[in-house]
């Protein structure tokens, strides 16, 4: 009965309420967009990445400049740059604090590297997905597990090996277990033998970084000869990542101990280790950039808008209640208590909010279905819509109720005699 009465009164005062409804609809629409933005980031951030970077480091290599004092003439060396690289890696493996060492081509976590390709098994084909070229020990360094949570074991074979992520295996074969042992073709030329490989493992779901969704990817297992061939044709040593995992308990001083303890053993001919970067620093650079460029500006804008909206709605409600001063006084003269007057005004404000939410929610749904909003980080789903709706309504209710409480308190303190005199 009370809600029906408030609704009837709201309709009766539609001219007075129209501007407030328009203002609240704009605020509600912004809150839907804001809640959707932050929910996507929060959901992705709280999901596991699929790899473990604790105690892991990335070694970057460079070659001496021809003018450097220690520069050796390549023509006088009996070893290739690839052989120099493998000699350095063999020395690193002998370090007692090192647990695993791997080689990869610009494919360490948070490097955002690799190249994009499509895969095909029979008639099933993937869209263009990311490929990482790594050695088998790469999965040990970053503790990447199989789809069922077991350690990934890769044995040397005489054919080209490919490791799929779980979502790619399910797309191509229906389930992860059915992909093992299958022949797979890369790119668009299935007849080229160099583009044919065999699936020898399936990992769990993987991300590129915390704020990204899970993305389908695959790994090409490169033997040492593959890196020799790549270095012979490419020669860009900066794209090679040597990733290491230190043993548990190595502590924060591992980097300095490693570099000082290895000393000249990290150099061979013109090739040398230029830097040892903790994976956590790479993570901070990638994730921190997303926070600085996207999340922090949106947080500042949202805070500014919420404060501005609170003050604007507060002023609108104060003006609205002042215009109804006589009506409120008459209600009190007829026996309505202060708490009842205050509750009535707050309920009326929340009803206005509910009416304004409807067109704002419809506009949000239209933008979502049209693909204007981000559907890559989080696909369209009933859960996403429900969380966004609930979060926006709770925020808007808090703003509206908080904005209406003080004017409602002042209205409840009106002396009935003064109101009757004005009337």
Short mmCIF file of N, CA, C and O in Angstrom, two decimals, residues 24-70:
data_model
loop_
_atom_site.label_atom_id
_atom_site.label_comp_id
_atom_site.label_asym_id
_atom_site.label_seq_id
_atom_site.Cartn_x
_atom_site.Cartn_y
_atom_site.Cartn_z
N UNK A 24 19.19 10.93 -12.73
CA UNK A 24 19.45 9.61 -12.18
C UNK A 24 19.67 8.58 -13.28
O UNK A 24 20.46 7.65 -13.11
N UNK A 25 18.98 8.72 -14.41
CA UNK A 25 19.18 7.78 -15.51
C UNK A 25 20.59 7.89 -16.07
O UNK A 25 21.24 6.87 -16.36
N UNK A 26 21.11 9.11 -16.20
CA UNK A 26 22.48 9.28 -16.66
C UNK A 26 23.49 8.71 -15.68
O UNK A 26 24.47 8.07 -16.07
N UNK A 27 23.22 8.93 -14.39
CA UNK A 27 24.11 8.40 -13.37
C UNK A 27 24.09 6.88 -13.37
O UNK A 27 25.14 6.21 -13.28
N UNK A 28 22.90 6.30 -13.48
CA UNK A 28 22.77 4.84 -13.49
C UNK A 28 23.50 4.24 -14.68
O UNK A 28 24.18 3.21 -14.55
N UNK A 29 23.41 4.87 -15.84
CA UNK A 29 24.08 4.35 -17.03
C UNK A 29 25.59 4.37 -16.83
O UNK A 29 26.29 3.39 -17.15
N UNK A 30 26.12 5.44 -16.26
CA UNK A 30 27.56 5.50 -16.00
C UNK A 30 27.97 4.42 -15.00
O UNK A 30 29.01 3.76 -15.16
N UNK A 31 27.15 4.19 -13.98
CA UNK A 31 27.48 3.19 -12.98
C UNK A 31 27.45 1.79 -13.57
O UNK A 31 28.24 0.93 -13.17
N UNK A 32 26.57 1.53 -14.52
CA UNK A 32 26.59 0.23 -15.20
C UNK A 32 27.91 0.03 -15.95
O UNK A 32 28.52 -1.04 -15.88
N UNK A 33 28.35 1.05 -16.66
CA UNK A 33 29.61 0.95 -17.39
C UNK A 33 30.79 0.81 -16.43
O UNK A 33 31.70 0.00 -16.67
N UNK A 34 30.78 1.57 -15.35
CA UNK A 34 31.87 1.53 -14.39
C UNK A 34 31.94 0.16 -13.70
O UNK A 34 33.01 -0.43 -13.57
N UNK A 35 30.79 -0.33 -13.27
CA UNK A 35 30.77 -1.62 -12.58
C UNK A 35 31.21 -2.74 -13.52
O UNK A 35 31.95 -3.65 -13.13
N UNK A 36 30.77 -2.68 -14.78
CA UNK A 36 31.17 -3.68 -15.76
C UNK A 36 32.68 -3.66 -15.96
O UNK A 36 33.32 -4.72 -16.01
N UNK A 37 33.26 -2.48 -16.07
CA UNK A 37 34.71 -2.34 -16.28
C UNK A 37 35.49 -2.97 -15.13
O UNK A 37 36.40 -3.78 -15.33
N UNK A 38 35.13 -2.61 -13.90
CA UNK A 38 35.89 -3.10 -12.75
C UNK A 38 35.63 -4.58 -12.48
O UNK A 38 36.54 -5.29 -12.01
N UNK A 39 34.44 -5.07 -12.76
CA UNK A 39 34.17 -6.48 -12.55
C UNK A 39 35.00 -7.34 -13.49
O UNK A 39 35.53 -8.38 -13.09
N UNK A 40 35.14 -6.92 -14.74
CA UNK A 40 35.96 -7.67 -15.70
C UNK A 40 37.39 -7.77 -15.19
O UNK A 40 38.00 -8.85 -15.18
N UNK A 41 37.95 -6.64 -14.77
CA UNK A 41 39.34 -6.65 -14.30
C UNK A 41 39.49 -7.49 -13.03
O UNK A 41 40.45 -8.24 -12.88
N UNK A 42 38.55 -7.35 -12.11
CA UNK A 42 38.64 -8.10 -10.86
C UNK A 42 38.54 -9.59 -11.10
O UNK A 42 39.31 -10.38 -10.53
N UNK A 43 37.61 -10.00 -11.95
CA UNK A 43 37.43 -11.43 -12.22
C UNK A 43 38.68 -12.03 -12.87
O UNK A 43 39.15 -13.09 -12.48
N UNK A 44 39.21 -11.34 -13.88
CA UNK A 44 40.40 -11.86 -14.55
C UNK A 44 41.61 -11.87 -13.61
O UNK A 44 42.42 -12.81 -13.63
N UNK A 45 41.72 -10.85 -12.78
CA UNK A 45 42.90 -10.75 -11.90
C UNK A 45 42.91 -11.86 -10.86
O UNK A 45 43.98 -12.34 -10.47
N UNK A 46 41.74 -12.26 -10.39
CA UNK A 46 41.68 -13.27 -9.33
C UNK A 46 41.78 -14.69 -9.87
O UNK A 46 41.91 -15.63 -9.08
N UNK A 47 41.75 -14.87 -11.18
CA UNK A 47 41.91 -16.21 -11.75
C UNK A 47 43.39 -16.56 -11.85
O UNK A 47 44.23 -15.69 -12.10
N UNK A 48 43.76 -17.82 -11.66
CA UNK A 48 45.18 -18.20 -11.78
C UNK A 48 45.68 -18.02 -13.21
O UNK A 48 44.93 -18.21 -14.17
N UNK A 49 46.96 -17.69 -13.34
CA UNK A 49 47.53 -17.46 -14.66
C UNK A 49 47.89 -18.75 -15.37
O UNK A 49 48.04 -18.78 -16.59
N UNK A 50 48.08 -19.83 -14.61
CA UNK A 50 48.48 -21.10 -15.20
C UNK A 50 49.97 -21.35 -15.16
O UNK A 50 50.44 -22.41 -15.59
N UNK A 51 50.75 -20.39 -14.64
CA UNK A 51 52.20 -20.58 -14.51
C UNK A 51 52.66 -19.96 -13.20
O UNK A 51 51.95 -19.15 -12.58
N UNK A 52 53.86 -20.33 -12.78
CA UNK A 52 54.41 -19.88 -11.51
C UNK A 52 55.75 -19.19 -11.75
O UNK A 52 56.68 -19.81 -12.29
N UNK A 53 55.85 -17.92 -11.40
CA UNK A 53 57.08 -17.16 -11.67
C UNK A 53 57.92 -16.97 -10.41
O UNK A 53 58.95 -16.29 -10.47
N UNK A 54 57.54 -17.57 -9.30
CA UNK A 54 58.33 -17.41 -8.08
C UNK A 54 59.72 -18.02 -8.27
O UNK A 54 59.86 -19.13 -8.79
N UNK A 55 60.73 -17.27 -7.89
CA UNK A 55 62.14 -17.70 -7.99
C UNK A 55 62.58 -17.93 -9.44
O UNK A 55 63.50 -18.71 -9.69
N UNK A 56 61.94 -17.28 -10.39
CA UNK A 56 62.36 -17.43 -11.79
C UNK A 56 62.96 -16.12 -12.29
O UNK A 56 62.56 -15.03 -11.85
N UNK A 57 63.89 -16.26 -13.23
CA UNK A 57 64.61 -15.11 -13.78
C UNK A 57 64.80 -15.33 -15.28
O UNK A 57 64.81 -16.46 -15.77
N UNK A 58 64.97 -14.22 -15.99
CA UNK A 58 65.20 -14.26 -17.44
C UNK A 58 66.56 -13.63 -17.72
O UNK A 58 66.81 -12.48 -17.33
N UNK A 59 67.44 -14.39 -18.37
CA UNK A 59 68.75 -13.88 -18.76
C UNK A 59 68.67 -13.35 -20.19
O UNK A 59 68.21 -14.05 -21.10
N UNK A 60 69.10 -12.13 -20.38
CA UNK A 60 69.15 -11.53 -21.72
C UNK A 60 70.61 -11.47 -22.17
O UNK A 60 71.53 -11.19 -21.38
N UNK A 61 70.81 -11.73 -23.45
CA UNK A 61 72.17 -11.80 -24.02
C UNK A 61 72.40 -10.67 -25.00
O UNK A 61 71.48 -10.16 -25.65
N UNK A 62 73.67 -10.32 -25.12
CA UNK A 62 74.12 -9.37 -26.13
C UNK A 62 75.46 -9.85 -26.68
O UNK A 62 76.09 -10.76 -26.11
N UNK A 63 75.87 -9.24 -27.76
CA UNK A 63 77.19 -9.52 -28.33
C UNK A 63 78.05 -8.26 -28.25
O UNK A 63 77.53 -7.14 -28.33
N UNK A 64 79.33 -8.47 -28.08
CA UNK A 64 80.23 -7.33 -27.98
C UNK A 64 80.27 -6.54 -29.28
O UNK A 64 80.19 -7.10 -30.38
N UNK A 65 80.42 -5.23 -29.14
CA UNK A 65 80.58 -4.37 -30.31
C UNK A 65 82.00 -4.56 -30.87
O UNK A 65 82.95 -4.80 -30.11
N UNK A 66 82.15 -4.48 -32.18
CA UNK A 66 83.49 -4.69 -32.77
C UNK A 66 84.57 -3.79 -32.21
O UNK A 66 85.76 -4.12 -32.26
N UNK A 67 84.19 -2.65 -31.63
CA UNK A 67 85.20 -1.74 -31.08
C UNK A 67 85.53 -2.05 -29.62
O UNK A 67 86.40 -1.40 -29.04
N UNK A 68 84.86 -3.04 -29.01
CA UNK A 68 85.12 -3.38 -27.61
C UNK A 68 86.50 -3.99 -27.48
O UNK A 68 86.98 -4.70 -28.38
N UNK A 69 87.15 -3.76 -26.34
CA UNK A 69 88.53 -4.28 -26.18
C UNK A 69 88.60 -5.81 -26.24
O UNK A 69 89.59 -6.36 -26.73
N UNK A 70 87.60 -6.49 -25.73
CA UNK A 70 87.63 -7.96 -25.68
C UNK A 70 87.01 -8.60 -26.91
O UNK A 70 86.79 -9.82 -26.93
#
